[in-house]
Coordinates of C-alpha atoms in Angstrom, one line a residue:
X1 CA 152.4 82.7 70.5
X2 CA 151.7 86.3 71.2
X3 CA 148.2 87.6 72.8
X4 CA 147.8 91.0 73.2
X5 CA 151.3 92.2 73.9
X6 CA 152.5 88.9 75.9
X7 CA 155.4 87.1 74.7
X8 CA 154.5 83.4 75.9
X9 CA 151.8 81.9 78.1
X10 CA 153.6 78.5 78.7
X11 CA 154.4 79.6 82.0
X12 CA 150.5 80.0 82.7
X13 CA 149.9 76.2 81.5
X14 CA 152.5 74.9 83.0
X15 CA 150.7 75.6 86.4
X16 CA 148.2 73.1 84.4
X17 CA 150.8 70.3 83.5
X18 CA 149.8 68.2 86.8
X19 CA 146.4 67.8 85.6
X20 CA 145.3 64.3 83.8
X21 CA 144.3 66.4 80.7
X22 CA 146.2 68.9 78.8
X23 CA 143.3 71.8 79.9
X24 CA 144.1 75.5 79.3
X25 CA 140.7 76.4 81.5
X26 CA 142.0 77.8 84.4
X27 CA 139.2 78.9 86.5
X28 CA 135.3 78.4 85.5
X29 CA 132.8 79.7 87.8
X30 CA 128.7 80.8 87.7
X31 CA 127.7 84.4 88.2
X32 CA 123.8 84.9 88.9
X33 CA 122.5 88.1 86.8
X34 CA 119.7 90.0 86.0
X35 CA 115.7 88.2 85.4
X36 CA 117.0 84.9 86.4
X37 CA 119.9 85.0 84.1
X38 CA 123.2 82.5 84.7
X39 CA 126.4 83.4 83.3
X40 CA 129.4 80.6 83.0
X41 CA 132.9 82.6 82.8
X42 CA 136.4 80.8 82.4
X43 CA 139.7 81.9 82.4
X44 CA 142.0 80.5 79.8
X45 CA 145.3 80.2 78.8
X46 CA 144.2 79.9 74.8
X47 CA 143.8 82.4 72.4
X48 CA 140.4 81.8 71.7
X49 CA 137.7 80.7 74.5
X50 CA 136.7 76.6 75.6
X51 CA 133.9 75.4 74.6
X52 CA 130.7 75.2 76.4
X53 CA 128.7 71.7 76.6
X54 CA 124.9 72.4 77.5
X55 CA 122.5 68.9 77.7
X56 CA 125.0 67.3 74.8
X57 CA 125.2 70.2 72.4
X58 CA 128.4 72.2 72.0
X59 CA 129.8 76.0 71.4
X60 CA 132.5 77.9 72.0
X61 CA 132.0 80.5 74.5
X62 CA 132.3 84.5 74.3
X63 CA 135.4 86.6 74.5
X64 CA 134.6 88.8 77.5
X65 CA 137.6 90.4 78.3
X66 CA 141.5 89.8 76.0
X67 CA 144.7 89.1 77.9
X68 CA 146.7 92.4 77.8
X69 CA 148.4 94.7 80.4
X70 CA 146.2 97.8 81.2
X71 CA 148.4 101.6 81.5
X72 CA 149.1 102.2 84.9
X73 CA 146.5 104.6 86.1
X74 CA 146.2 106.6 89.4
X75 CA 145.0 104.2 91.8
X76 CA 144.4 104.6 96.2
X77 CA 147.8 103.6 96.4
X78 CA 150.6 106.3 95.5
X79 CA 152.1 106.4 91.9
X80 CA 155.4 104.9 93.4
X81 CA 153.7 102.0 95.2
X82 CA 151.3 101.1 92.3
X83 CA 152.2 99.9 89.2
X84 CA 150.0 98.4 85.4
X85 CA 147.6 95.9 86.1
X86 CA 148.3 92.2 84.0
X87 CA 145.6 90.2 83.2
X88 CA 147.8 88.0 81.1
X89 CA 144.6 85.1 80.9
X90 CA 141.4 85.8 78.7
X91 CA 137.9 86.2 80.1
X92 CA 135.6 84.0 78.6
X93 CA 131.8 83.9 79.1
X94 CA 128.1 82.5 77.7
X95 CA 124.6 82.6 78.6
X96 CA 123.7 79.1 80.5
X97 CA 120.4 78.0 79.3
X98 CA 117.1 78.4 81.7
X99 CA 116.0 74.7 81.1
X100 CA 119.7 73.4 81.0
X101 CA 120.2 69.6 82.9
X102 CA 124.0 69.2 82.4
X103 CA 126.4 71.8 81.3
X104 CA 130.6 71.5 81.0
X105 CA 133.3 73.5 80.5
X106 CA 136.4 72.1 79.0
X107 CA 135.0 68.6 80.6
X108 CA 134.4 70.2 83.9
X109 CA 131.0 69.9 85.2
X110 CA 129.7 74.0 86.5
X111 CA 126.8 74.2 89.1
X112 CA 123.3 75.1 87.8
X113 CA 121.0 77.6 89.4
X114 CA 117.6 76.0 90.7
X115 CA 114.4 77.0 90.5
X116 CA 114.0 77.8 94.4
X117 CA 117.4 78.5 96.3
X118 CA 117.0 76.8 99.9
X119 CA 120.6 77.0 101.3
X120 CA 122.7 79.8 100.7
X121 CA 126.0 80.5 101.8
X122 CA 127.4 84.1 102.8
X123 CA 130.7 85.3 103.1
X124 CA 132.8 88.8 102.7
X125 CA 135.7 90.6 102.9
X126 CA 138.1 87.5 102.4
X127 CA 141.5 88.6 100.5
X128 CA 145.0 88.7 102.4
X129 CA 145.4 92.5 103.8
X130 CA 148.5 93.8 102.4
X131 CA 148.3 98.1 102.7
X132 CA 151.3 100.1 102.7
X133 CA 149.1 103.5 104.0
X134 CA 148.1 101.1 106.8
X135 CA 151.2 99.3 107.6
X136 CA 149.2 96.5 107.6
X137 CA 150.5 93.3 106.3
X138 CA 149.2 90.2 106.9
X139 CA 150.8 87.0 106.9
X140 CA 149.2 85.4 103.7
X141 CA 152.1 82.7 103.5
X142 CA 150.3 81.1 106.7
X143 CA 146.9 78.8 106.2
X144 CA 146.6 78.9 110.2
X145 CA 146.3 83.1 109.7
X146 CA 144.9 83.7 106.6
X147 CA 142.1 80.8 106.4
X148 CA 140.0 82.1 103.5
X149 CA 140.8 78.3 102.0
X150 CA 139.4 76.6 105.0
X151 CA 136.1 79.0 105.4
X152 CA 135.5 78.2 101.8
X153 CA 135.8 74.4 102.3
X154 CA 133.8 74.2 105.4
X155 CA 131.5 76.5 103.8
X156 CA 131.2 74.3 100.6
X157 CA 130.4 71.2 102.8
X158 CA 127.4 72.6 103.8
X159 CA 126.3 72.0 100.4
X160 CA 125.1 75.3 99.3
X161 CA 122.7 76.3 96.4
X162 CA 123.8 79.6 95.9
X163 CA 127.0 81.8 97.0
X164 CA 126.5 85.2 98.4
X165 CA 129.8 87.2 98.8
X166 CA 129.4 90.7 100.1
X167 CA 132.2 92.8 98.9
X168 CA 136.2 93.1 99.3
X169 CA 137.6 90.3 97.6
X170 CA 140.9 91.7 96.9
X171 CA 143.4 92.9 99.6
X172 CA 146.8 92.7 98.6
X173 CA 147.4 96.3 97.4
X174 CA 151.3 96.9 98.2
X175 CA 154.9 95.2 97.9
X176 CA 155.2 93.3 101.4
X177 CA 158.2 94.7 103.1
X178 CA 161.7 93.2 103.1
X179 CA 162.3 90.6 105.6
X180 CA 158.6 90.4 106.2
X181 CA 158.4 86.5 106.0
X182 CA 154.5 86.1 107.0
X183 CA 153.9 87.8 103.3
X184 CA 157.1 87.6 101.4
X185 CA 157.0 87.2 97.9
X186 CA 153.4 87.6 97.5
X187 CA 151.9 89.0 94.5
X188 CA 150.5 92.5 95.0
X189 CA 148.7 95.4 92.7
X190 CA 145.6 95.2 90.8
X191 CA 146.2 92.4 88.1
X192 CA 145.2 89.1 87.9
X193 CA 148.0 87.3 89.9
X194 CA 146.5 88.8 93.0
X195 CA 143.1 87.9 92.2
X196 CA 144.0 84.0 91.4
X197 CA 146.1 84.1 95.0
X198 CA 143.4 86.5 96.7
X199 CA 140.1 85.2 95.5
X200 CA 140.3 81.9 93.0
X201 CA 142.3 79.6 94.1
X202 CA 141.3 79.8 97.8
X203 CA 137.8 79.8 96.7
X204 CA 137.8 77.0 94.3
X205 CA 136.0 74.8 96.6
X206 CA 133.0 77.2 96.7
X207 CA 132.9 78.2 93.5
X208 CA 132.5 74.6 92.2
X209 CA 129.7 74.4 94.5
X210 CA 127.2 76.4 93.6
X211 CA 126.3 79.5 91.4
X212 CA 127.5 82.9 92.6
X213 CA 126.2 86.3 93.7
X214 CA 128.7 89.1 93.4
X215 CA 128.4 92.3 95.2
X216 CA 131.0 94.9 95.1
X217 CA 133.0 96.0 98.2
X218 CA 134.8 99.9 98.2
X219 CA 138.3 97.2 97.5
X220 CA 137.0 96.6 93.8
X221 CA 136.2 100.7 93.2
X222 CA 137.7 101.6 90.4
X223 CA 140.9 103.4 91.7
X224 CA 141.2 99.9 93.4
X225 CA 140.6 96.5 92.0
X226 CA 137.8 98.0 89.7
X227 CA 139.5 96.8 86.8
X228 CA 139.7 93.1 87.6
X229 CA 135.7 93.0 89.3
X230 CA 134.4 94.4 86.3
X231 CA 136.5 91.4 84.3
X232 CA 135.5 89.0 86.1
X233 CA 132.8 89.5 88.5
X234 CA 130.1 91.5 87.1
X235 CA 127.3 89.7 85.7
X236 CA 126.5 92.5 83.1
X237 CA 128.5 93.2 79.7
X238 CA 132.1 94.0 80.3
X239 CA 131.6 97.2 78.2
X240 CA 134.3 100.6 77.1
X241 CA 133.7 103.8 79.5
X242 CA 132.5 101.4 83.0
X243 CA 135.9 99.1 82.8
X244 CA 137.7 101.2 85.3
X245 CA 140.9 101.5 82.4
X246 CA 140.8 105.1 82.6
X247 CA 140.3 107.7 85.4
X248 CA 138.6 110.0 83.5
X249 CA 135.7 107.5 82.9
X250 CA 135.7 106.6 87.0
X251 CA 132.3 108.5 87.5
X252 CA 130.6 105.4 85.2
X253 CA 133.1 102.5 86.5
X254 CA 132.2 103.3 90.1
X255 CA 128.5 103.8 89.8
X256 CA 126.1 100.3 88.6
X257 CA 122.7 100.1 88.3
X258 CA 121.2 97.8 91.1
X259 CA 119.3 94.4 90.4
X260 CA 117.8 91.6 91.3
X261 CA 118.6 87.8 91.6
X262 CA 115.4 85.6 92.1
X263 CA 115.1 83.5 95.2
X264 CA 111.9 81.6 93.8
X265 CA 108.6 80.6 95.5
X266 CA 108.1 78.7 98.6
X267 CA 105.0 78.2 101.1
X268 CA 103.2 80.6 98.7
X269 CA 105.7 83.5 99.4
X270 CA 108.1 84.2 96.5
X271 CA 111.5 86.6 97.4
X272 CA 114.7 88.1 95.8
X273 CA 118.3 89.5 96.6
X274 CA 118.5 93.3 95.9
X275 CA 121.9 94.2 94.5
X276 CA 123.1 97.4 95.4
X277 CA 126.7 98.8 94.6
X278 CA 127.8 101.0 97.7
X279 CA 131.7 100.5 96.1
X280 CA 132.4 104.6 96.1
X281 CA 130.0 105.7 99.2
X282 CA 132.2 107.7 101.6
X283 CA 132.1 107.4 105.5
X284 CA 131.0 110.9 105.9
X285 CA 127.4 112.4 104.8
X286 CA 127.5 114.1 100.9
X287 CA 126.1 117.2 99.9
X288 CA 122.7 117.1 98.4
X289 CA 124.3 118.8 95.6
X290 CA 127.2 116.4 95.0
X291 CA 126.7 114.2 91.7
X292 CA 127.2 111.0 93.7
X293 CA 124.2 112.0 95.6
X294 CA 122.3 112.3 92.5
X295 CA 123.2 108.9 91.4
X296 CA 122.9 107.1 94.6
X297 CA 119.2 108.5 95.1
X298 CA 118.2 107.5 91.7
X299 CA 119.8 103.9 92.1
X300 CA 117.5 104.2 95.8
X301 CA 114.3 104.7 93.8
X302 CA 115.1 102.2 91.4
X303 CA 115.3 99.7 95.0
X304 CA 111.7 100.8 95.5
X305 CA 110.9 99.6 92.0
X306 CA 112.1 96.6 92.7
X307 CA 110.9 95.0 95.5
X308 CA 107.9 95.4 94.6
X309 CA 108.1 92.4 92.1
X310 CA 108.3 89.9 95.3
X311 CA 106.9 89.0 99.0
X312 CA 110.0 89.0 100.9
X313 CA 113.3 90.8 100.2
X314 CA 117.2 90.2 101.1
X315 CA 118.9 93.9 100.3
X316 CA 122.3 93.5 100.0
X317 CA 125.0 95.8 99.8
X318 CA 128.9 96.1 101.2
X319 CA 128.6 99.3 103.7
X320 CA 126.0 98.0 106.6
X321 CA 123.2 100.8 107.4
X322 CA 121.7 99.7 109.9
X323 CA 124.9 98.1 111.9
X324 CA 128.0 99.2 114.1
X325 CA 131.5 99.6 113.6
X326 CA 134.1 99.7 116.2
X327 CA 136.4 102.5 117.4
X328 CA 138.6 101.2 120.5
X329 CA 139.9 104.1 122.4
X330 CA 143.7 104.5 123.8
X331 CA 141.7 103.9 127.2
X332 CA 140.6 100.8 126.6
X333 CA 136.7 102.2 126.3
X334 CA 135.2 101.7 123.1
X335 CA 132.7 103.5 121.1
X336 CA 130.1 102.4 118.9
X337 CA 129.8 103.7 115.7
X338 CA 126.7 103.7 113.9
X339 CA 125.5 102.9 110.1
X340 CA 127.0 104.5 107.3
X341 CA 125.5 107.9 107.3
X342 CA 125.6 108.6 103.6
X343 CA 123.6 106.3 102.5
X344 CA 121.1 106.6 105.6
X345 CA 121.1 110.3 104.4
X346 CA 120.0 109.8 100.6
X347 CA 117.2 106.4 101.9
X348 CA 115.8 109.1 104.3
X349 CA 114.9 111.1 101.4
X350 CA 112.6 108.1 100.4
X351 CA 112.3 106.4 103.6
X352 CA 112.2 108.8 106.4
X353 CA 112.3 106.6 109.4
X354 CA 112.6 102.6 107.8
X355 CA 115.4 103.7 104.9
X356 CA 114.2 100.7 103.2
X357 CA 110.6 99.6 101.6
X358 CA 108.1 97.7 103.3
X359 CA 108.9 94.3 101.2
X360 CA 112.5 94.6 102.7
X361 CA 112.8 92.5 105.7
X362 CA 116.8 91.4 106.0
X363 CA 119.5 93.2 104.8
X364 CA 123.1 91.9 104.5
X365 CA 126.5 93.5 104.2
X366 CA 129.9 93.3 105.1
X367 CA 133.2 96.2 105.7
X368 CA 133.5 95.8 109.4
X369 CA 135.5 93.0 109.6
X370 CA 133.2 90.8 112.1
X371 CA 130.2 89.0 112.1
X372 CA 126.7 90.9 113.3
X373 CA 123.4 90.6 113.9
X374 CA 121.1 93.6 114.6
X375 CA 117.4 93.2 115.0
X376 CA 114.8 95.6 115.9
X377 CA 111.8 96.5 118.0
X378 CA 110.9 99.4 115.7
X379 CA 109.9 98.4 112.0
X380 CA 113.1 98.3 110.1
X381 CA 114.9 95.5 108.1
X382 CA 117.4 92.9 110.2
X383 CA 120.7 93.8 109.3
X384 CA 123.1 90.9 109.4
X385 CA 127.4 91.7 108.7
X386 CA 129.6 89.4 107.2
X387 CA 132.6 90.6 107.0
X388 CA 134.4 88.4 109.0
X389 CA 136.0 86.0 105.8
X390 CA 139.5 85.8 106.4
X391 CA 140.5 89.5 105.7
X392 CA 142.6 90.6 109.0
X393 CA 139.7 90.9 112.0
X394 CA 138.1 94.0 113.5
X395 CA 138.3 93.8 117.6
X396 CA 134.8 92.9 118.9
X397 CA 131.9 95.1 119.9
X398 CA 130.8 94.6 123.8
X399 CA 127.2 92.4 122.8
X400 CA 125.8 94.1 125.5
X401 CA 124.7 97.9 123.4
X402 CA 124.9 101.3 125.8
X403 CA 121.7 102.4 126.9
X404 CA 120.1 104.2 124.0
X405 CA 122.9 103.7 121.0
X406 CA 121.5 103.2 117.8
X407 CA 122.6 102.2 114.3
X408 CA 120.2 104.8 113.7
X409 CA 118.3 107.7 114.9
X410 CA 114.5 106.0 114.6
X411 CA 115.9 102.5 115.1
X412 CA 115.0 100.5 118.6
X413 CA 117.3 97.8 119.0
X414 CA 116.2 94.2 120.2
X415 CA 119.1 92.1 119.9
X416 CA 122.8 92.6 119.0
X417 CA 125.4 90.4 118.6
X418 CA 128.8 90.2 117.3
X419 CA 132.0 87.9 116.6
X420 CA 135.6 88.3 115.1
X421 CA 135.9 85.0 114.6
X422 CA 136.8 84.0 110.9
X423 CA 133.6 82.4 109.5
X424 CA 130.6 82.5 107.5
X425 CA 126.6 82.8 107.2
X426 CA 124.3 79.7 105.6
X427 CA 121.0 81.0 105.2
X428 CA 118.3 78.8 105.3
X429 CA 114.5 78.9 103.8
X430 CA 112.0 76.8 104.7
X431 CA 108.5 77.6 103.3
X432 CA 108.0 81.4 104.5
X433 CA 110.5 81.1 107.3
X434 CA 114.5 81.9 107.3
X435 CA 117.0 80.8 109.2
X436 CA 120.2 82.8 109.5
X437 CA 123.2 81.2 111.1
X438 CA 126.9 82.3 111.8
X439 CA 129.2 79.8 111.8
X440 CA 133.1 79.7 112.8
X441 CA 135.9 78.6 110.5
X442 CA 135.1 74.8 112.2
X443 CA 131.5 74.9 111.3
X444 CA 130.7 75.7 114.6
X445 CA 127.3 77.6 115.3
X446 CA 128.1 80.7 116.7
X447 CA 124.4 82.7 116.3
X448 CA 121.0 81.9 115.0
X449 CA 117.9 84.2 114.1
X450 CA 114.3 83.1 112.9
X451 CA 112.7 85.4 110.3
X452 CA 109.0 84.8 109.8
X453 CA 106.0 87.7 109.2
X454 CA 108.3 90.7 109.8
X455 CA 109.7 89.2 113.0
X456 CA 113.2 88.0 114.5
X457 CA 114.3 85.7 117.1
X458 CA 117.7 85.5 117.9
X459 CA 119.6 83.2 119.7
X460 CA 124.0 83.7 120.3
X461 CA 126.7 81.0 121.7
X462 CA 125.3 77.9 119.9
X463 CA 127.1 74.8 119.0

């Protein structure tokens, strides 16, 4: 058999063989879209797509993306230490019905999207660091360092309805280096092995649990894993020009409108997530007169726009703006940096002193590699991190803040708190009140915060 260029696939459904049914679905997950809309996608060893069961009635799905092996492009990496990205699998996806009861892929029941999402899970920044530049290498041949499969199993017990992950799902970048055992042999570029050993094998248990929201981390830009993200992650059409295939196209690949994913209505209040694509903003400020500028203050506008349409809103981006990131000194002092002053730089154009609208009241993100919360005395947004999923660990932040330090200039902070420990968040709604909780690796409560009429109560060290 020959699909697109490869040879064989028998090697690819012979990983299958164990199974009690001769299955070529690999992988099936839900991806939450636009107005409400639920996407099923598979990954299959076939040359044409499964077929979709929805309440009894059958069809096959739609060819997303085909199995070939993209041109090596210019990537973060150097030319030498890069190489073409195989996705030797093809993408297949379809529209779930709004009403449906029961829907199966290949035999394989998929998780259905609700009409009001009560528990939701939230994790980030999760793949296995492998980064020549950084000479950073992490042992991803060890479950007891790289636990991304145990977060996603704890965090699947907890019985989500929806899966929030914030950004940087793929890490392994680089060839792990010769007699490097805690990585050796580990696939690494941009192609699809690193994103079955990265992202969907260690989070089968989650994504079998619940439907998924994708956001984009600057590890899926397009001189990154862009490529793969807009494969498989995306909930929009998989289109020429935004695939990340060629450079000269990056300025579309790197830049997506943002959206929303409806929460529902509860105790008379209804809300939404805000998807925003920070994927290409840099840690330093832009020039008004930069094109990225352009774009990211349209996209800001469009924000406004849309959290307008509900009572309570969850922005949600990968680059925090209203949290710190670490710098630990050769001294042993350490300084806290604040929120990523591009963005704060364009949102001040709209938002002079909040950055975010009125109906914003929690924002969530990831890129520092730790867990935070940040609330506020002044009138801006809670802004919670994740970024603490298994990727290699930030050092903490002191939790007690230097007198008059500030994620931002206008911002008052009430309370701050912070952990490295691997883990994740489970948000919780109950009427017109939210509960947002860290939680270790073991399920352990680590910090809890009550939102309810633009307020926040925190509590830390709970078990």
């Amino acid at each position: 058999m020959t699909v697109s260029g490869f040879c064989t696939l028998s090697t690819y459904a012979a990983e299958k063989s164990h199974t009690s049914h001769a299955s070529t679905t690999v992988s099936t997950w839900v991806v939450m879209g636009e107005n409400g809309q639920s996407v099923v996608r598979s990954l299959s060893t076939a040359a044409q797509c499964p077929m979709l069961k929805q309440d009894g009635k059958s069809k096959r799905m739609l060819l997303r993306a085909p199995a070939e092996t993209m041109a090596q492009r210019k990537t973060a990496s150097s030319e030498v230490d890069s190489k073409p990205s195989a996705f030797p699998l093809i993408t297949c996806e379809a529209n779930l019905l709004p009403s449906v009861k029961k829907a199966k892929v290949d035999g394989v029941s998929v998780p259905l999207a609700k009409s009001v999402f009560q528990r939701i899970v939230v994790i980030g920044d999760t793949g296995c660091r492998m980064k020549k530049a950084d000479d950073a290498f992490q042992a991803c041949n060890d479950n007891a360092q790289w636990v991304f499969n145990e977060v996603a199993k704890k965090a699947a017990s907890m019985k989500p309805d929806l899966v929030i992950h914030l950004g940087d799902y793929h890490y392994r970048e680089n060839v792990c280096p010769d007699g490097n055992q805690g990585c050796s042999d580990s696939p690494w570029g941009y192609g699809y092995d690193v994103w079955k050993a990265d992202f969907f094998e260690p989070a089968k248990p989650l994504l079998q649990a619940a439907p998924w929201v994708m956001v984009r981390g600057n590890h899926e830009s397009c001189s990154r894993a862009g490529q793969g993200y807009w494969r498989f992650l995306d909930p929009r059409p998989y289109v020429a020009g935004r695939d990340c295939d060629l450079e000269q196209n990056d300025m579309i690949g790197d830049y997506s409108e943002p959206y929303a994913v409806k929460l529902g209505r509860s105790g008379g209040q209804t809300a939404q997530l805000i998807v925003f694509d920070s994927s290409k903003v840099p840690g330093k400020k832009l020039k008004k007169e930069d094109a990225a500028f352009a774009i990211f203050s349209e996209q800001f506008a469009k924000v406004d726009d849309i959290a307008e349409a509900a009572d309570f809103n969850i922005f949600m981006n990968h680059h925090p703006s209203l949290g710190f990131a670490a710098s630990h000194k050769a001294d042993g002092s350490v300084e806290f940096k604040p929120g990523n002053q591009t963005l704060q730089a364009v949102m001040q154009g709209r938002h002079p002193k909040r950055l975010f609208p009125a109906k914003v009241q929690a924002v969530l993100s990831g890129h520092v590699h730790l867990f935070q919360a940040v609330s506020f005395s002044s009138d801006h947004p809670t802004q919670f991190g994740s970024g603490n999923g298994g990727t290699a660990m930030d050092k903490p932040l002191p939790n007690q803040l230097p007198e008059n330090v500030t994620p931002f200039e206008s911002a008052v902070v009430d309370h701050f708190s912070n952990s490295n420990q691997v883990g994740f968040m489970l948000i919780e709604r109950k009427r017109d009140r939210w509960i947002m909780s860290a939680f270790d690796k073991e399920g352990n409560r680590m910090t809890q915060c009550k939102l309810q009429n633009a307020k926040t109560n925190c509590t830390t060290n709970l078990k």
